[in-house]
mmCIF file of C-alpha atoms in Angstrom:
data_model
loop_
_atom_site.group_PDB
_atom_site.id
_atom_site.type_symbol
_atom_site.label_atom_id
_atom_site.label_comp_id
_atom_site.label_asym_id
_atom_site.label_seq_id
_atom_site.Cartn_x
_atom_site.Cartn_y
_atom_site.Cartn_z
ATOM 1 C CA MET A 41 21.534 -23.828 13.017
ATOM 2 C CA ASP A 42 21.992 -25.596 9.664
ATOM 3 C CA VAL A 43 21.012 -24.307 6.227
ATOM 4 C CA SER A 44 17.543 -25.870 6.326
ATOM 5 C CA SER A 45 16.726 -23.960 9.513
ATOM 6 C CA PHE A 46 17.768 -20.665 7.932
ATOM 7 C CA VAL A 47 15.597 -21.398 4.896
ATOM 8 C CA LEU A 48 12.583 -22.086 7.117
ATOM 9 C CA LEU A 49 13.306 -18.954 9.142
ATOM 10 C CA SER A 50 13.333 -16.806 5.983
ATOM 11 C CA HIS A 51 10.016 -18.370 4.975
ATOM 12 C CA GLU A 52 8.469 -17.633 8.366
ATOM 13 C CA GLN A 53 9.673 -14.027 8.221
ATOM 14 C CA ALA A 54 7.981 -13.704 4.832
ATOM 15 C CA LEU A 55 4.771 -15.118 6.304
ATOM 16 C CA ARG A 56 4.932 -12.593 9.127
ATOM 17 C CA ARG A 57 5.327 -9.803 6.586
ATOM 18 C CA ARG A 58 2.311 -11.108 4.644
ATOM 19 C CA LEU A 59 0.306 -11.226 7.865
ATOM 20 C CA ASP A 60 1.245 -7.635 8.777
ATOM 21 C CA VAL A 61 0.184 -6.369 5.342
ATOM 22 C CA THR A 62 -3.053 -8.357 5.367
ATOM 23 C CA ALA A 63 -3.932 -7.175 8.884
ATOM 24 C CA ASN A 64 -3.329 -3.564 7.809
ATOM 25 C CA ASN A 65 -5.622 -4.091 4.821
ATOM 26 C CA MET A 66 -8.339 -5.452 7.092
ATOM 27 C CA ALA A 67 -7.950 -2.513 9.473
ATOM 28 C CA ASN A 68 -8.536 -0.094 6.588
ATOM 29 C CA THR A 69 -11.634 -1.743 5.139
ATOM 30 C CA SER A 70 -13.645 1.407 5.903
ATOM 31 C CA THR A 71 -10.900 3.975 5.209
ATOM 32 C CA VAL A 72 -11.896 6.286 2.367
ATOM 33 C CA GLY A 73 -9.562 6.089 -0.616
ATOM 34 C CA PHE A 74 -7.437 3.294 0.842
ATOM 35 C CA LYS A 75 -5.701 0.970 -1.621
ATOM 36 C CA ARG A 76 -4.939 -2.539 -0.421
ATOM 37 C CA GLU A 77 -1.290 -3.518 -0.358
ATOM 38 C CA GLN A 78 0.365 -6.646 -1.652
ATOM 39 C CA PRO A 79 3.816 -7.707 -0.395
ATOM 40 C CA LEU A 80 6.579 -8.450 -2.866
ATOM 41 C CA PHE A 81 9.235 -11.078 -2.226
ATOM 42 C CA HIS A 82 12.514 -11.739 -3.949
ATOM 43 C CA GLU A 83 14.263 -15.082 -4.217
ATOM 44 C CA TYR A 84 17.885 -15.052 -3.104
ATOM 45 C CA VAL A 85 19.893 -18.077 -4.224
ATOM 46 C CA GLU A 86 23.106 -18.853 -2.384
ATOM 47 C CA LYS A 87 25.604 -21.132 -4.141
ATOM 48 C CA THR A 88 28.225 -23.318 -2.498
ATOM 49 C CA LYS A 89 31.183 -25.047 -4.126
ATOM 50 C CA GLU A 90 30.841 -28.309 -2.236
ATOM 51 C CA ALA A 91 27.739 -30.356 -1.454
ATOM 52 C CA PRO A 92 26.795 -34.056 -1.125
ATOM 53 C CA VAL A 93 24.735 -33.799 -4.334
ATOM 54 C CA GLU A 94 24.646 -31.294 -7.182
ATOM 55 C CA ASP A 95 21.165 -29.984 -6.311
ATOM 56 C CA ALA A 96 22.321 -29.103 -2.787
ATOM 57 C CA LYS A 97 24.806 -26.517 -4.077
ATOM 58 C CA LYS A 98 21.977 -23.975 -4.447
ATOM 59 C CA THR A 99 19.974 -22.757 -1.464
ATOM 60 C CA SER A 100 16.942 -20.531 -2.004
ATOM 61 C CA PHE A 101 15.976 -17.917 0.597
ATOM 62 C CA VAL A 102 13.003 -15.527 0.716
ATOM 63 C CA LEU A 103 13.713 -11.792 0.954
ATOM 64 C CA ASP A 104 11.220 -8.990 1.596
ATOM 65 C CA TYR A 105 11.235 -6.765 -1.485
ATOM 66 C CA GLY A 106 8.591 -4.236 -0.367
ATOM 67 C CA ALA A 107 4.917 -3.805 -1.221
ATOM 68 C CA VAL A 108 2.779 -2.461 -4.064
ATOM 69 C CA HIS A 109 -0.709 -1.027 -4.057
ATOM 70 C CA ASP A 110 -3.685 -2.584 -5.759
ATOM 71 C CA ALA A 111 -4.686 0.248 -8.094
ATOM 72 C CA SER A 112 -8.232 -1.025 -8.684
ATOM 73 C CA GLN A 113 -10.860 1.593 -7.960
ATOM 74 C CA GLY A 114 -13.144 1.523 -4.957
ATOM 75 C CA ALA A 115 -16.895 2.106 -5.110
ATOM 76 C CA PHE A 116 -18.455 5.571 -5.162
ATOM 77 C CA GLN A 117 -19.950 6.608 -1.804
ATOM 78 C CA ALA A 118 -22.357 9.524 -1.958
ATOM 79 C CA THR A 119 -21.935 11.980 0.927
ATOM 80 C CA GLY A 120 -24.336 14.761 0.023
ATOM 81 C CA ASN A 121 -21.515 17.317 0.229
ATOM 82 C CA PRO A 122 -21.194 19.085 -3.169
ATOM 83 C CA LEU A 123 -17.474 19.685 -2.509
ATOM 84 C CA ASP A 124 -16.546 16.041 -1.970
ATOM 85 C CA VAL A 125 -14.886 14.391 -4.948
ATOM 86 C CA MET A 126 -13.825 10.955 -6.126
ATOM 87 C CA ILE A 127 -11.098 10.485 -8.729
ATOM 88 C CA ASP A 128 -12.575 8.444 -11.562
ATOM 89 C CA GLY A 129 -9.437 6.646 -12.715
ATOM 90 C CA PRO A 130 -5.776 6.753 -11.672
ATOM 91 C CA GLY A 131 -4.187 9.593 -9.755
ATOM 92 C CA TYR A 132 -3.936 11.311 -6.380
ATOM 93 C CA ILE A 133 -5.056 14.717 -5.134
ATOM 94 C CA ASN A 134 -2.108 17.015 -4.383
ATOM 95 C CA VAL A 135 -2.101 18.417 -0.851
ATOM 96 C CA GLU A 136 0.304 20.372 1.300
ATOM 97 C CA ALA A 137 2.202 17.900 3.473
ATOM 98 C CA PRO A 138 2.611 18.565 7.199
ATOM 99 C CA GLY A 139 5.981 20.249 7.536
ATOM 100 C CA GLY A 140 6.042 21.389 3.907
ATOM 101 C CA GLY A 141 6.282 19.770 0.519
ATOM 102 C CA VAL A 142 3.637 17.895 -1.422
ATOM 103 C CA ALA A 143 1.769 14.763 -0.353
ATOM 104 C CA TYR A 144 -0.994 12.830 -2.081
ATOM 105 C CA THR A 145 -4.347 11.310 -1.177
ATOM 106 C CA ARG A 146 -7.360 9.563 -2.709
ATOM 107 C CA ALA A 147 -9.646 10.634 0.146
ATOM 108 C CA GLY A 148 -11.816 13.322 -1.440
ATOM 109 C CA PHE A 149 -13.442 14.886 1.614
ATOM 110 C CA ILE A 150 -13.113 18.641 0.959
ATOM 111 C CA LYS A 151 -13.911 21.568 3.203
ATOM 112 C CA ILE A 152 -13.220 25.308 3.281
ATOM 113 C CA LEU A 153 -10.978 26.540 6.083
ATOM 114 C CA GLU A 154 -11.583 29.821 7.917
ATOM 115 C CA THR A 155 -8.788 31.289 5.795
ATOM 116 C CA GLY A 156 -10.787 30.407 2.679
ATOM 117 C CA ASP A 157 -8.380 27.693 1.517
ATOM 118 C CA LEU A 158 -9.755 24.375 0.277
ATOM 119 C CA ALA A 159 -8.520 21.517 2.457
ATOM 120 C CA THR A 160 -8.966 17.833 3.182
ATOM 121 C CA SER A 161 -10.860 16.580 6.226
ATOM 122 C CA GLY A 162 -7.492 16.400 8.012
ATOM 123 C CA GLY A 163 -6.812 20.081 7.375
ATOM 124 C CA GLN A 164 -4.165 19.702 4.644
ATOM 125 C CA ARG A 165 -4.554 22.449 2.060
ATOM 126 C CA ILE A 166 -5.387 21.267 -1.461
ATOM 127 C CA LEU A 167 -2.969 22.461 -4.141
ATOM 128 C CA ASP A 168 -3.523 23.560 -7.718
ATOM 129 C CA GLU A 169 -1.428 22.755 -10.784
ATOM 130 C CA ASN A 170 1.168 25.345 -9.741
ATOM 131 C CA GLY A 171 1.526 24.002 -6.218
ATOM 132 C CA ARG A 172 -0.455 26.827 -4.633
ATOM 133 C CA ALA A 173 -3.433 26.662 -2.282
ATOM 134 C CA ILE A 174 -6.876 27.293 -3.784
ATOM 135 C CA ASN A 175 -8.480 30.186 -1.923
ATOM 136 C CA VAL A 176 -12.168 31.059 -1.865
ATOM 137 C CA PRO A 177 -13.170 34.687 -1.111
ATOM 138 C CA ASP A 178 -15.348 35.132 1.974
ATOM 139 C CA ASP A 179 -18.323 36.353 -0.034
ATOM 140 C CA GLN A 180 -18.257 33.261 -2.292
ATOM 141 C CA LYS A 181 -17.902 30.408 0.215
ATOM 142 C CA THR A 182 -21.530 29.352 -0.201
ATOM 143 C CA MET A 183 -21.355 29.496 -3.996
ATOM 144 C CA VAL A 184 -18.363 27.232 -4.676
ATOM 145 C CA THR A 185 -18.727 24.286 -7.041
ATOM 146 C CA ILE A 186 -16.233 21.795 -8.450
ATOM 147 C CA ALA A 187 -16.333 20.696 -12.080
ATOM 148 C CA GLY A 188 -15.559 17.226 -13.377
ATOM 149 C CA ASP A 189 -12.061 18.277 -14.469
ATOM 150 C CA GLY A 190 -11.209 19.594 -10.993
ATOM 151 C CA THR A 191 -11.832 23.270 -11.716
ATOM 152 C CA VAL A 192 -13.083 25.126 -8.638
ATOM 153 C CA MET A 193 -15.706 27.651 -9.665
ATOM 154 C CA GLY A 194 -16.742 30.725 -7.717
ATOM 155 C CA ARG A 195 -19.372 33.358 -8.424
ATOM 156 C CA ASP A 196 -17.051 35.312 -10.694
ATOM 157 C CA GLY A 197 -15.325 32.401 -12.458
ATOM 158 C CA PRO A 198 -12.585 29.816 -11.871
ATOM 159 C CA LEU A 199 -10.618 30.016 -8.609
ATOM 160 C CA GLY A 200 -8.139 27.307 -9.541
ATOM 161 C CA ARG A 201 -8.002 23.651 -10.533
ATOM 162 C CA ILE A 202 -7.313 20.767 -8.174
ATOM 163 C CA ALA A 203 -4.043 19.098 -9.180
ATOM 164 C CA ILE A 204 -4.246 15.346 -9.723
ATOM 165 C CA THR A 205 -0.966 13.480 -10.160
ATOM 166 C CA THR A 206 -0.505 9.977 -11.549
ATOM 167 C CA PHE A 207 2.350 7.605 -10.733
ATOM 168 C CA ASP A 208 3.501 4.119 -11.450
ATOM 169 C CA GLU A 209 2.192 2.444 -8.277
ATOM 170 C CA ILE A 210 5.682 1.138 -7.478
ATOM 171 C CA ASN A 211 6.679 4.798 -6.933
ATOM 172 C CA VAL A 212 3.975 5.476 -4.324
ATOM 173 C CA SER A 213 4.359 4.654 -0.641
ATOM 174 C CA PRO A 214 2.545 5.525 2.627
ATOM 175 C CA ARG A 215 3.945 8.349 4.761
ATOM 176 C CA GLY A 216 2.436 6.958 7.956
ATOM 177 C CA ASP A 217 0.062 9.893 8.511
ATOM 178 C CA GLY A 218 -2.736 8.816 6.168
ATOM 179 C CA LEU A 219 -1.095 10.491 3.170
ATOM 180 C CA MET A 220 1.112 9.138 0.403
ATOM 181 C CA GLU A 221 4.438 10.223 -1.005
ATOM 182 C CA GLY A 222 5.466 9.610 -4.582
ATOM 183 C CA THR A 223 8.179 10.178 -7.153
ATOM 184 C CA ARG A 224 8.214 10.564 -10.932
ATOM 185 C CA GLY A 225 4.599 11.678 -11.073
ATOM 186 C CA ARG A 226 2.759 13.607 -13.759
ATOM 187 C CA VAL A 227 -0.001 16.154 -13.188
ATOM 188 C CA LEU A 228 -3.046 15.389 -15.325
ATOM 189 C CA THR A 229 -4.342 18.020 -17.711
ATOM 190 C CA ALA A 230 -7.898 19.316 -17.492
ATOM 191 C CA ARG A 231 -8.843 17.039 -20.376
ATOM 192 C CA GLU A 232 -7.386 13.954 -18.640
ATOM 193 C CA ALA A 233 -8.690 14.567 -15.111
ATOM 194 C CA ARG A 234 -12.061 13.069 -14.224
ATOM 195 C CA LEU A 235 -13.842 13.609 -10.940
ATOM 196 C CA LYS A 236 -17.177 12.422 -9.612
ATOM 197 C CA ILE A 237 -18.769 15.094 -7.467
ATOM 198 C CA GLY A 238 -20.808 14.691 -4.284
ATOM 199 C CA GLY A 239 -19.109 11.598 -2.907
ATOM 200 C CA VAL A 240 -15.842 9.845 -2.112
ATOM 201 C CA GLU A 241 -14.081 6.623 -3.024
ATOM 202 C CA ALA A 242 -14.509 3.660 -0.697
ATOM 203 C CA SER A 243 -11.626 1.382 0.224
ATOM 204 C CA ASN A 244 -10.952 -1.329 -2.375
ATOM 205 C CA VAL A 245 -10.240 -3.917 0.333
ATOM 206 C CA GLN A 246 -12.405 -7.041 0.089
ATOM 207 C CA PRO A 247 -12.742 -8.525 3.592
ATOM 208 C CA ILE A 248 -13.481 -12.042 2.297
ATOM 209 C CA VAL A 249 -10.300 -12.038 0.201
ATOM 210 C CA GLU A 250 -8.192 -10.803 3.134
ATOM 211 C CA THR A 251 -9.754 -13.372 5.486
ATOM 212 C CA THR A 252 -8.937 -16.142 3.010
ATOM 213 C CA THR A 253 -5.366 -14.844 2.799
ATOM 214 C CA MET A 254 -5.056 -14.943 6.590
ATOM 215 C CA ILE A 255 -6.196 -18.567 6.645
ATOM 216 C CA ASP A 256 -3.652 -19.427 3.937
ATOM 217 C CA ILE A 257 -0.882 -17.720 5.944
ATOM 218 C CA LEU A 258 -1.855 -19.663 9.072
ATOM 219 C CA ARG A 259 -1.780 -22.999 7.246
ATOM 220 C CA SER A 260 1.587 -22.168 5.671
ATOM 221 C CA TYR A 261 3.009 -21.265 9.073
ATOM 222 C CA GLN A 262 1.698 -24.508 10.575
ATOM 223 C CA THR A 263 3.376 -26.452 7.747
ATOM 224 C CA SER A 264 6.638 -24.613 8.384
ATOM 225 C CA MET A 265 6.456 -25.405 12.101
ATOM 226 C CA ARG A 266 5.849 -29.097 11.372
ATOM 227 C CA MET A 267 8.913 -29.127 9.115
ATOM 228 C CA THR A 268 10.951 -27.491 11.883
ATOM 229 C CA GLU A 269 9.807 -30.144 14.348
ATOM 230 C CA SER A 270 10.701 -32.888 11.859
ATOM 231 C CA LEU A 271 14.199 -31.438 11.440
ATOM 232 C CA ASN A 272 14.633 -31.307 15.214
ATOM 233 C CA ASP A 273 13.576 -34.937 15.491
ATOM 234 C CA MET A 274 16.094 -35.890 12.797
ATOM 235 C CA ARG A 275 18.875 -34.102 14.685
ATOM 236 C CA LYS A 276 17.967 -35.810 17.939
ATOM 237 C CA GLN A 277 17.967 -39.216 16.254
ATOM 238 C CA ALA A 278 21.340 -38.489 14.637
ATOM 239 C CA ILE A 279 22.847 -37.395 17.951
ATOM 240 C CA ASP A 280 21.411 -40.481 19.668
ATOM 241 C CA LYS A 281 22.887 -42.820 17.051
ATOM 242 C CA LEU A 282 26.279 -41.110 17.214
ATOM 243 C CA GLY A 283 26.245 -41.469 20.975
ATOM 244 C CA ARG A 284 25.605 -45.175 20.710
ATOM 245 C CA VAL A 285 28.427 -45.669 18.208
ATOM 246 C CA ASN A 286 30.904 -43.912 20.506
#
């Protein structure tokens, strides 16, 4: 393979990556709290000392540099459950990760476990500002309310406050189990935290936008394939001419 083929191959790999990300976005159109992803690519320029012309000394390849989340907020979906919450602004709810540690989510479905601990719909316990589970006494399970700053109120007063952590989106990545992991986060204070009660956040994926992106990827791939075919034709013609000269 010559340099031009490697360049086209790097482009096609980038298109495949874009397609994978776009397909995942489409699959999560109805996933509560899901943030659409956007792939990032990095240009890698390889320089050679010798080339037929000066411009040919630099060859540009496409490298996969990862993905970032679109931080725009999804719409509010009322659920009728007074414990369900939607974060109004940036941030993620702190939950206990499977296997230990802290994970994060925007999906605000909240329930009370048999143990009295507040948890997500997947059963992960919700953590307070000190990294501890928020427990509701048995005799207060029907009286629990959540305030706009995340404070969980029982009959006799506050039971804890739901921890909400903000990150630079570049520092947040999916764990693969519906939760997120993040680094360099900051827990919001009661004054900074804002929750809407009685509903959850819808996915911010726009199906029309993702469909348009898929069409663009397909057309780009078709163009790349036509260029590959043209290069193959050029090689065949060159080989044919060399054979005739010999």
